[in-house]
Short mmCIF file of C-alpha atoms and ligand atoms in Angstrom, two decimals:
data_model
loop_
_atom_site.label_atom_id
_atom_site.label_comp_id
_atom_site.label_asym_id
_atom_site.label_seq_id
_atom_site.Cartn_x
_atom_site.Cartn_y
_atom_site.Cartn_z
CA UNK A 494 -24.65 -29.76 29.73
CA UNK A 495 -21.12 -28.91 31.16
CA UNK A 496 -20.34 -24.81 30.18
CA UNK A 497 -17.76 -22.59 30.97
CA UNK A 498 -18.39 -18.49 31.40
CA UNK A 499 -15.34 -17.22 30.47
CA UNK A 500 -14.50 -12.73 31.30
CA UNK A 501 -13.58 -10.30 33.21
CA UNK A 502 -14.78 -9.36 36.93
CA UNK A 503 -17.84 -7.34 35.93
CA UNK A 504 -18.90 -9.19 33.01
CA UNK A 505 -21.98 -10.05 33.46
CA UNK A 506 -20.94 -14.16 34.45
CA UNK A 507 -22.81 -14.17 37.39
CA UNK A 508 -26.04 -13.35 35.84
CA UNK A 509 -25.94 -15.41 32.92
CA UNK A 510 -25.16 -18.26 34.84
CA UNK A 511 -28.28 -17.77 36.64
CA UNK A 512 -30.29 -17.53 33.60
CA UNK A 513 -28.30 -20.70 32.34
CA UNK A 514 -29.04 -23.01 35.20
CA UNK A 515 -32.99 -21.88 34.67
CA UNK A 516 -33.14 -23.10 30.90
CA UNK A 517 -30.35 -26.34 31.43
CA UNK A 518 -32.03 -27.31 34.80
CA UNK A 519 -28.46 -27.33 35.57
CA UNK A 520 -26.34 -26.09 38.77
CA UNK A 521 -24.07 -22.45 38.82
CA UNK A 522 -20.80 -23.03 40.51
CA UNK A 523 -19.23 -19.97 41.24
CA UNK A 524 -15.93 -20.58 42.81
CA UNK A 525 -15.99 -17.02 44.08
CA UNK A 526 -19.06 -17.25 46.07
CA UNK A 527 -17.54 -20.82 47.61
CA UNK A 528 -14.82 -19.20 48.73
CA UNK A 529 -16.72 -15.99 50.25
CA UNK A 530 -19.03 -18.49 51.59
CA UNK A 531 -15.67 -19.57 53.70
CA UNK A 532 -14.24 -16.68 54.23
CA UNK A 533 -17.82 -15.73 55.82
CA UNK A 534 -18.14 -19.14 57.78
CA UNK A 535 -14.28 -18.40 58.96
CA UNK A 536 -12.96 -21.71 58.10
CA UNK A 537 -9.63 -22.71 57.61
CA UNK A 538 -9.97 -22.31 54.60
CA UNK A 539 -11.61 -19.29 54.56
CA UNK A 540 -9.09 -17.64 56.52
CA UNK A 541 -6.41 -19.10 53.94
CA UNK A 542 -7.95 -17.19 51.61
CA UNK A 543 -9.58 -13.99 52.98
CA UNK A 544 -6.39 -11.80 52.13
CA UNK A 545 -5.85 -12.88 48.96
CA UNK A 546 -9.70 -12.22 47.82
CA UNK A 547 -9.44 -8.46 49.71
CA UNK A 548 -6.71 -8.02 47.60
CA UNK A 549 -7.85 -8.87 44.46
CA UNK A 550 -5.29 -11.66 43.53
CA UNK A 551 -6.13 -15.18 42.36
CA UNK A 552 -5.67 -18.02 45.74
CA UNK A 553 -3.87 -20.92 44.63
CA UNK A 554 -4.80 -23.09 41.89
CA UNK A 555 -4.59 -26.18 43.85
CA UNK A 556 -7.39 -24.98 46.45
CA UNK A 557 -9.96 -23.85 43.63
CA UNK A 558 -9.37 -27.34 41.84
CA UNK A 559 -10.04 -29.13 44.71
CA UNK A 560 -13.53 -27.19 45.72
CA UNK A 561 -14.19 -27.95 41.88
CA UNK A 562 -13.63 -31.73 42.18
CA UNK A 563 -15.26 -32.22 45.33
CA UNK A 564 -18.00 -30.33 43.89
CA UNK A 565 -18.44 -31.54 40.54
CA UNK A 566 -18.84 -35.02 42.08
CA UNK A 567 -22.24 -33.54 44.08
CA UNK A 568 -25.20 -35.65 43.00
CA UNK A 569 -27.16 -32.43 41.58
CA UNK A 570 -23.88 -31.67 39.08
CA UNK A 571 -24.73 -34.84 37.66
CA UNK A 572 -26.80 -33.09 35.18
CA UNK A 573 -24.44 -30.83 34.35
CA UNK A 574 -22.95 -27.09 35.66
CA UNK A 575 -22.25 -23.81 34.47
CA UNK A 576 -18.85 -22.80 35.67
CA UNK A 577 -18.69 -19.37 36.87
CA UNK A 578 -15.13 -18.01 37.98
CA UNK A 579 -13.37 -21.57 36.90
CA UNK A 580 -10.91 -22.31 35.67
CA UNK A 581 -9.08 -18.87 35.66
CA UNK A 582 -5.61 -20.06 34.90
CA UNK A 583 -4.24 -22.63 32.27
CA UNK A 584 -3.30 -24.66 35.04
CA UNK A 585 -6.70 -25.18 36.51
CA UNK A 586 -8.24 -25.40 32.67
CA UNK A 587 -5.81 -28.54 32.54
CA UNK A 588 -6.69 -30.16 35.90
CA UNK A 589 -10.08 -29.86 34.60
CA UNK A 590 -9.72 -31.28 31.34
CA UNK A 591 -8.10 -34.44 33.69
CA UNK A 592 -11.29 -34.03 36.09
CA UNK A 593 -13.81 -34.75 33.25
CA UNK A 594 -12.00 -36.85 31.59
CA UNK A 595 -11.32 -39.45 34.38
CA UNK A 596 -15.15 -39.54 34.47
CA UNK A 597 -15.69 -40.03 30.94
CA UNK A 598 -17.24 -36.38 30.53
CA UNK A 599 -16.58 -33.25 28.43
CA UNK A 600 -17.22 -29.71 28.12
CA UNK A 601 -20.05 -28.71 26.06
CA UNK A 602 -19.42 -25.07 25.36
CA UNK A 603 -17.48 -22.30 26.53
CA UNK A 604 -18.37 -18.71 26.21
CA UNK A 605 -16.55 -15.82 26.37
CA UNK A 606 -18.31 -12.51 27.18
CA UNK A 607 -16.18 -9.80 26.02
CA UNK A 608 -16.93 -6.47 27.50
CA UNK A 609 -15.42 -3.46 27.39
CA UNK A 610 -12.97 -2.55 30.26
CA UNK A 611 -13.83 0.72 30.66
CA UNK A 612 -17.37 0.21 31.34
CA UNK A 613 -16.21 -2.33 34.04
CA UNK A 614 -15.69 -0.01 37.00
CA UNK A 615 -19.42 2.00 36.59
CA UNK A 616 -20.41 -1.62 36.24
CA UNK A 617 -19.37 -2.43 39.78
CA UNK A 618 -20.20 0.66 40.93
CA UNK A 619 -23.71 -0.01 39.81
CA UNK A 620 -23.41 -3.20 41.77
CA UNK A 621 -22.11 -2.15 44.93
CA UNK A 622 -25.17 0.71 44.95
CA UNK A 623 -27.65 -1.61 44.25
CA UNK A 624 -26.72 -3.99 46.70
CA UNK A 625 -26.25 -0.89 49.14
CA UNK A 626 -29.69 -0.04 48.53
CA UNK A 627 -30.87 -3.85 49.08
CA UNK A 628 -29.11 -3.26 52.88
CA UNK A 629 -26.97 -6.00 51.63
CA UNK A 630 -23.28 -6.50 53.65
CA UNK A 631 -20.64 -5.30 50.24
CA UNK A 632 -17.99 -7.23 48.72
CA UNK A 633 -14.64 -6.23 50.61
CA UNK A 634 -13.25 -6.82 47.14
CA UNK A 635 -15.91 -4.26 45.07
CA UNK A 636 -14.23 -0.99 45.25
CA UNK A 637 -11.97 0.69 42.72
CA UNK A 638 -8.66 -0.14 43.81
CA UNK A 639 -9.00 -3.56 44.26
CA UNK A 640 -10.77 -3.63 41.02
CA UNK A 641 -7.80 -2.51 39.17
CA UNK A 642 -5.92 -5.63 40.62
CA UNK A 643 -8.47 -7.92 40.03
CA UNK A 644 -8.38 -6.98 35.68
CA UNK A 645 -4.66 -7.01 36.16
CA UNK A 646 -4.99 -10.70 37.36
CA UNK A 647 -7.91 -11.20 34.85
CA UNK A 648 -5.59 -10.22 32.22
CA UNK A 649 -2.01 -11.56 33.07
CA UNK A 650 -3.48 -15.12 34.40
CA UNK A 651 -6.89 -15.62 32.99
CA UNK A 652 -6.94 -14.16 29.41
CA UNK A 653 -4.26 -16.51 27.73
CA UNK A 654 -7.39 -19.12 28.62
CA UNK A 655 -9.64 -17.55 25.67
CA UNK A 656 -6.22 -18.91 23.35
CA UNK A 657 -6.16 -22.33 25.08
CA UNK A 658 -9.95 -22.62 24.25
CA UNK A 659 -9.78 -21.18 20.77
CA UNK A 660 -6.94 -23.44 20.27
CA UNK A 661 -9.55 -26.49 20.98
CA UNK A 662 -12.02 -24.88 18.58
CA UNK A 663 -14.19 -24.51 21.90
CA UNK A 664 -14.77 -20.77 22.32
CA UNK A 665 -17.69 -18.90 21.78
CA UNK A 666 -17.62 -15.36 21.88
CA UNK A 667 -20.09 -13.06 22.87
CA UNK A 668 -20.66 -9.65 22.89
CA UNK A 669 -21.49 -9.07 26.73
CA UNK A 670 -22.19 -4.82 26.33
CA UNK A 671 -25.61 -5.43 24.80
CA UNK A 672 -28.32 -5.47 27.29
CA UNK A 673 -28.78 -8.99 29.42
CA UNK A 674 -31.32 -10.31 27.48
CA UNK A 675 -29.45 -9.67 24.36
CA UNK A 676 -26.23 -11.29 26.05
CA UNK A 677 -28.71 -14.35 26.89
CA UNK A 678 -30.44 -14.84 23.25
CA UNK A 679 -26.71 -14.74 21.86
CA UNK A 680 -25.28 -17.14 24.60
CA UNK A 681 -28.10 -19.37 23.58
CA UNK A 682 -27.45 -19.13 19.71
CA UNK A 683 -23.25 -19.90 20.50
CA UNK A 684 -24.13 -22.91 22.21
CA UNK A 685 -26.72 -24.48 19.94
CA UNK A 686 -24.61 -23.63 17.02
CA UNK A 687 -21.89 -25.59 18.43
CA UNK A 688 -24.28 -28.72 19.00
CA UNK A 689 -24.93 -31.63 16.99
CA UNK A 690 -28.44 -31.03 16.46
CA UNK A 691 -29.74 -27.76 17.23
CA UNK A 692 -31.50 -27.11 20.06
CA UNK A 693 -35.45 -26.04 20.01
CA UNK A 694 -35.52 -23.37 22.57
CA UNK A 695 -38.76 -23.59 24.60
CA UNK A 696 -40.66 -26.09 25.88
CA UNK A 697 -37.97 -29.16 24.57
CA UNK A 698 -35.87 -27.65 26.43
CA UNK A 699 -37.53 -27.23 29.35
CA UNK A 700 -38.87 -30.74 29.52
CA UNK A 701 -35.81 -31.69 32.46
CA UNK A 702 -35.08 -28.47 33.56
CA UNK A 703 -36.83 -27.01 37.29
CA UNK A 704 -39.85 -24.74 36.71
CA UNK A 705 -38.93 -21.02 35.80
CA UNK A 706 -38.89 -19.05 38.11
CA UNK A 707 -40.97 -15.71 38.49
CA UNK A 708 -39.50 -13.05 36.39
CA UNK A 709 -40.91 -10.60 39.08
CA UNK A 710 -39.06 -11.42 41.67
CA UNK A 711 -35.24 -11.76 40.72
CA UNK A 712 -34.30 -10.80 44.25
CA UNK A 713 -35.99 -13.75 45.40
CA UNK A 714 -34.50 -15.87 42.94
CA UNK A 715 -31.02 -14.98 43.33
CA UNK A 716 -31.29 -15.91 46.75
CA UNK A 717 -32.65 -18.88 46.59
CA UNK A 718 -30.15 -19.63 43.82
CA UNK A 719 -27.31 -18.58 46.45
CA UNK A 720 -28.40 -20.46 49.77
CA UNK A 721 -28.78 -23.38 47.04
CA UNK A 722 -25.03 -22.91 46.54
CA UNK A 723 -24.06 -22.32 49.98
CA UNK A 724 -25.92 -25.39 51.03
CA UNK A 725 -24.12 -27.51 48.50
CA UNK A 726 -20.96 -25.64 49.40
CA UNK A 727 -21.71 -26.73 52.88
CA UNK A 728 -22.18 -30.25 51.70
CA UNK A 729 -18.23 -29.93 51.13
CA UNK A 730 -17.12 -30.36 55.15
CA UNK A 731 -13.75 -30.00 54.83
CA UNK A 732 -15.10 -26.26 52.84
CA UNK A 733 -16.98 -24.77 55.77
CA UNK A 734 -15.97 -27.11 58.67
CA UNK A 735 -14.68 -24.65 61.45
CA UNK A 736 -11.33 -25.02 63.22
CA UNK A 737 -11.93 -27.18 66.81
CA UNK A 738 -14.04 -24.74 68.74
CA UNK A 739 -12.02 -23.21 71.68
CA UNK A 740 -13.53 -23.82 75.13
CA UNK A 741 -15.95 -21.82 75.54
CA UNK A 742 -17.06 -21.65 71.85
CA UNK A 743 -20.56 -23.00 71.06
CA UNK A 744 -21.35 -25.28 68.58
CA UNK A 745 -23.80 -22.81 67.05
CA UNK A 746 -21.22 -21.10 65.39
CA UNK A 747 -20.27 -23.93 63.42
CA UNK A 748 -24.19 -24.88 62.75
CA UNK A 749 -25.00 -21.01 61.40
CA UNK A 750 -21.40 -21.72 59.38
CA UNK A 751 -23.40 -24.80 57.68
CA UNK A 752 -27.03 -22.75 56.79
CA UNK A 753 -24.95 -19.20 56.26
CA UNK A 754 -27.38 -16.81 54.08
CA UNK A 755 -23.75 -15.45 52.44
CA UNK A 756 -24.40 -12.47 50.19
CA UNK A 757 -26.66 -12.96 47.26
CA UNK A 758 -24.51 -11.37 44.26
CA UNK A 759 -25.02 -10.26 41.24
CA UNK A 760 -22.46 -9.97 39.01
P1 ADP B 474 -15.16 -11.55 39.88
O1 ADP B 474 -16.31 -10.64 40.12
O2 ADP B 474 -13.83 -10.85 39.97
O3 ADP B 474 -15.32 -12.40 38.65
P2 ADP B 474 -15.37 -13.87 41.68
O4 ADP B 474 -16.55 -13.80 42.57
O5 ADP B 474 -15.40 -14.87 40.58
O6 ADP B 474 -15.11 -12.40 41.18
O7 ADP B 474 -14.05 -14.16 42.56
C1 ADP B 474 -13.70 -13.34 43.64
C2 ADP B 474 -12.28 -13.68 44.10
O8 ADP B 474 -12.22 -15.05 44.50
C3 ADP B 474 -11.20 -13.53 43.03
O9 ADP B 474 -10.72 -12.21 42.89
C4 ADP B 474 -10.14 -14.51 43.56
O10 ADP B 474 -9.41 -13.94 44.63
C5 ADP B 474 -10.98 -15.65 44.11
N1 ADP B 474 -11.24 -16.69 43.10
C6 ADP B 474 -12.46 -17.05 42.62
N2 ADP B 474 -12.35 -18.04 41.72
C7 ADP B 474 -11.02 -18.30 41.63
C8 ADP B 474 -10.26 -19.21 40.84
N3 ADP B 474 -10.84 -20.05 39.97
N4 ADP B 474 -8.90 -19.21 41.00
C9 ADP B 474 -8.31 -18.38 41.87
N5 ADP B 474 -8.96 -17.49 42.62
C10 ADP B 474 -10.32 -17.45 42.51
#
């Protein structure tokens, strides 16, 4: 199962994915928390990127397709991925239509959860409280300025993507203002509507997928889910491989750069 979360910052991507990668037994790659993982572990590439994030703009498409093939070629993405933040210009939609394709694969479904802009910003304010209140380090990028940047690049680079998909008779769209496990049920409906044979929800499904995990404890779960990523990230060297130590500099820098906890996210 190879899916694409398509919407603005905000729209509820991050947790869907989650819930995604529970039922599919499949992994959530979230090209935004690979390159905060970076930007955290102070790579080169992380500090590439680290103004460009605070800012709110998109980093080059030729980085972000690179992290994707590297990590699309990671023996757990064998089973499949839920693509969370990629591709988010026509450019990178293309170099991943070559990805796949060299490998014989294809996309199985792409969703688009349309939201409602104005309810993005109290969204995100909800978010950065909540992961206040967790004692969690904040997004530099989750405040209301760089917010309004980050829909302006949503809409000028990553929008036209809903036509190219449409245009493929790929797109699902879902309404993503209804309440998450609304959003979820509906997700699931778009996606076995656009299969072959329908899908039995349940335990058919959940024959080859990991053993759910405990409802009550979402915390834990998201951050398992991201020191999963991180590790995988990690698996990338060239991703979170520091710059030659100066003298002086211990090697433990580099080692804590490999295990970082990064910030669990919901999004
Ligand atoms: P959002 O909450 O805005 O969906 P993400 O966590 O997906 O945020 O991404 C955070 C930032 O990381 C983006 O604003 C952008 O700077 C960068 N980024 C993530 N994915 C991509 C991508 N596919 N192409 C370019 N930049 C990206």
């Amino acid at each position: 199962m190879r899916l694409i979360l398509l919407g603005p910052p905000g729209a509820g991507k991050g947790t869907q994915s989650q819930r995604l990668t529970e039922k599919f037994g499949i992994v959530q790659l979230s090209t935004g928390e690979m390159l905060r993982a970076a930007v955290k572990a102070d790579t080169t590439l992380g500090r590439q990127v680290k103004d460009i994030i605070a800012r709110g703009e998109l980093v080059p498409d030729d980085v972000v397709v690179k992290i994707i093939a590297d990590r699309i070629d990671q023996p757990d993405a064998k089973n499949g991925f839920v693509l969370d933040g990629f591709p988010r210009t026509v450019a990178q939609a293309e170099a991943l239509d070559r990805l796949l394709k060299a490998k014989g694969a294809q996309l199985d479904g792409i969703v688009e959860l349309k939201v409602d802009e104005d309810s993005l910003l109290r969204r995100i304010e909800t978010r950065v409280a909540e992961s206040k209140a967790r004692g969690e380090a904040l997004r530099p990028d989750d405040n209301p300025d760089v917010l309004v940047q980050r829909l302006k690049a949503y809409r000028a680079q990553t929008a036209p993507l809903v036509a190219y998909y449409r245009a493929k008779n790929m797109l699902k769209t879902v309404d993503g203002m209804a309440p998450i496990p609304v959003v979820a049920a509906a997700i699931e409906q778009a996606l076995n509507a656009g299969r072959k044979r329908p899908a039995k929800s349940g335990a058919a499904n959940r024959k080859n997928a990991p053993a759910r995990k405990s409802r009550a404890q979402p915390e834990a779960s998201r951050r398992s889910a991201a020191t999963k990523i991180l590790r995988k990230t990690a698996a990338l060297g060239w991703l979170t491989t520091r710059q030659p130590a100066k003298s002086g500099q211990s090697s433990k820098a580099g080692r804590k750069a490999t295990h970082c906890g990064g910030t669990p996210e919901v999004k």
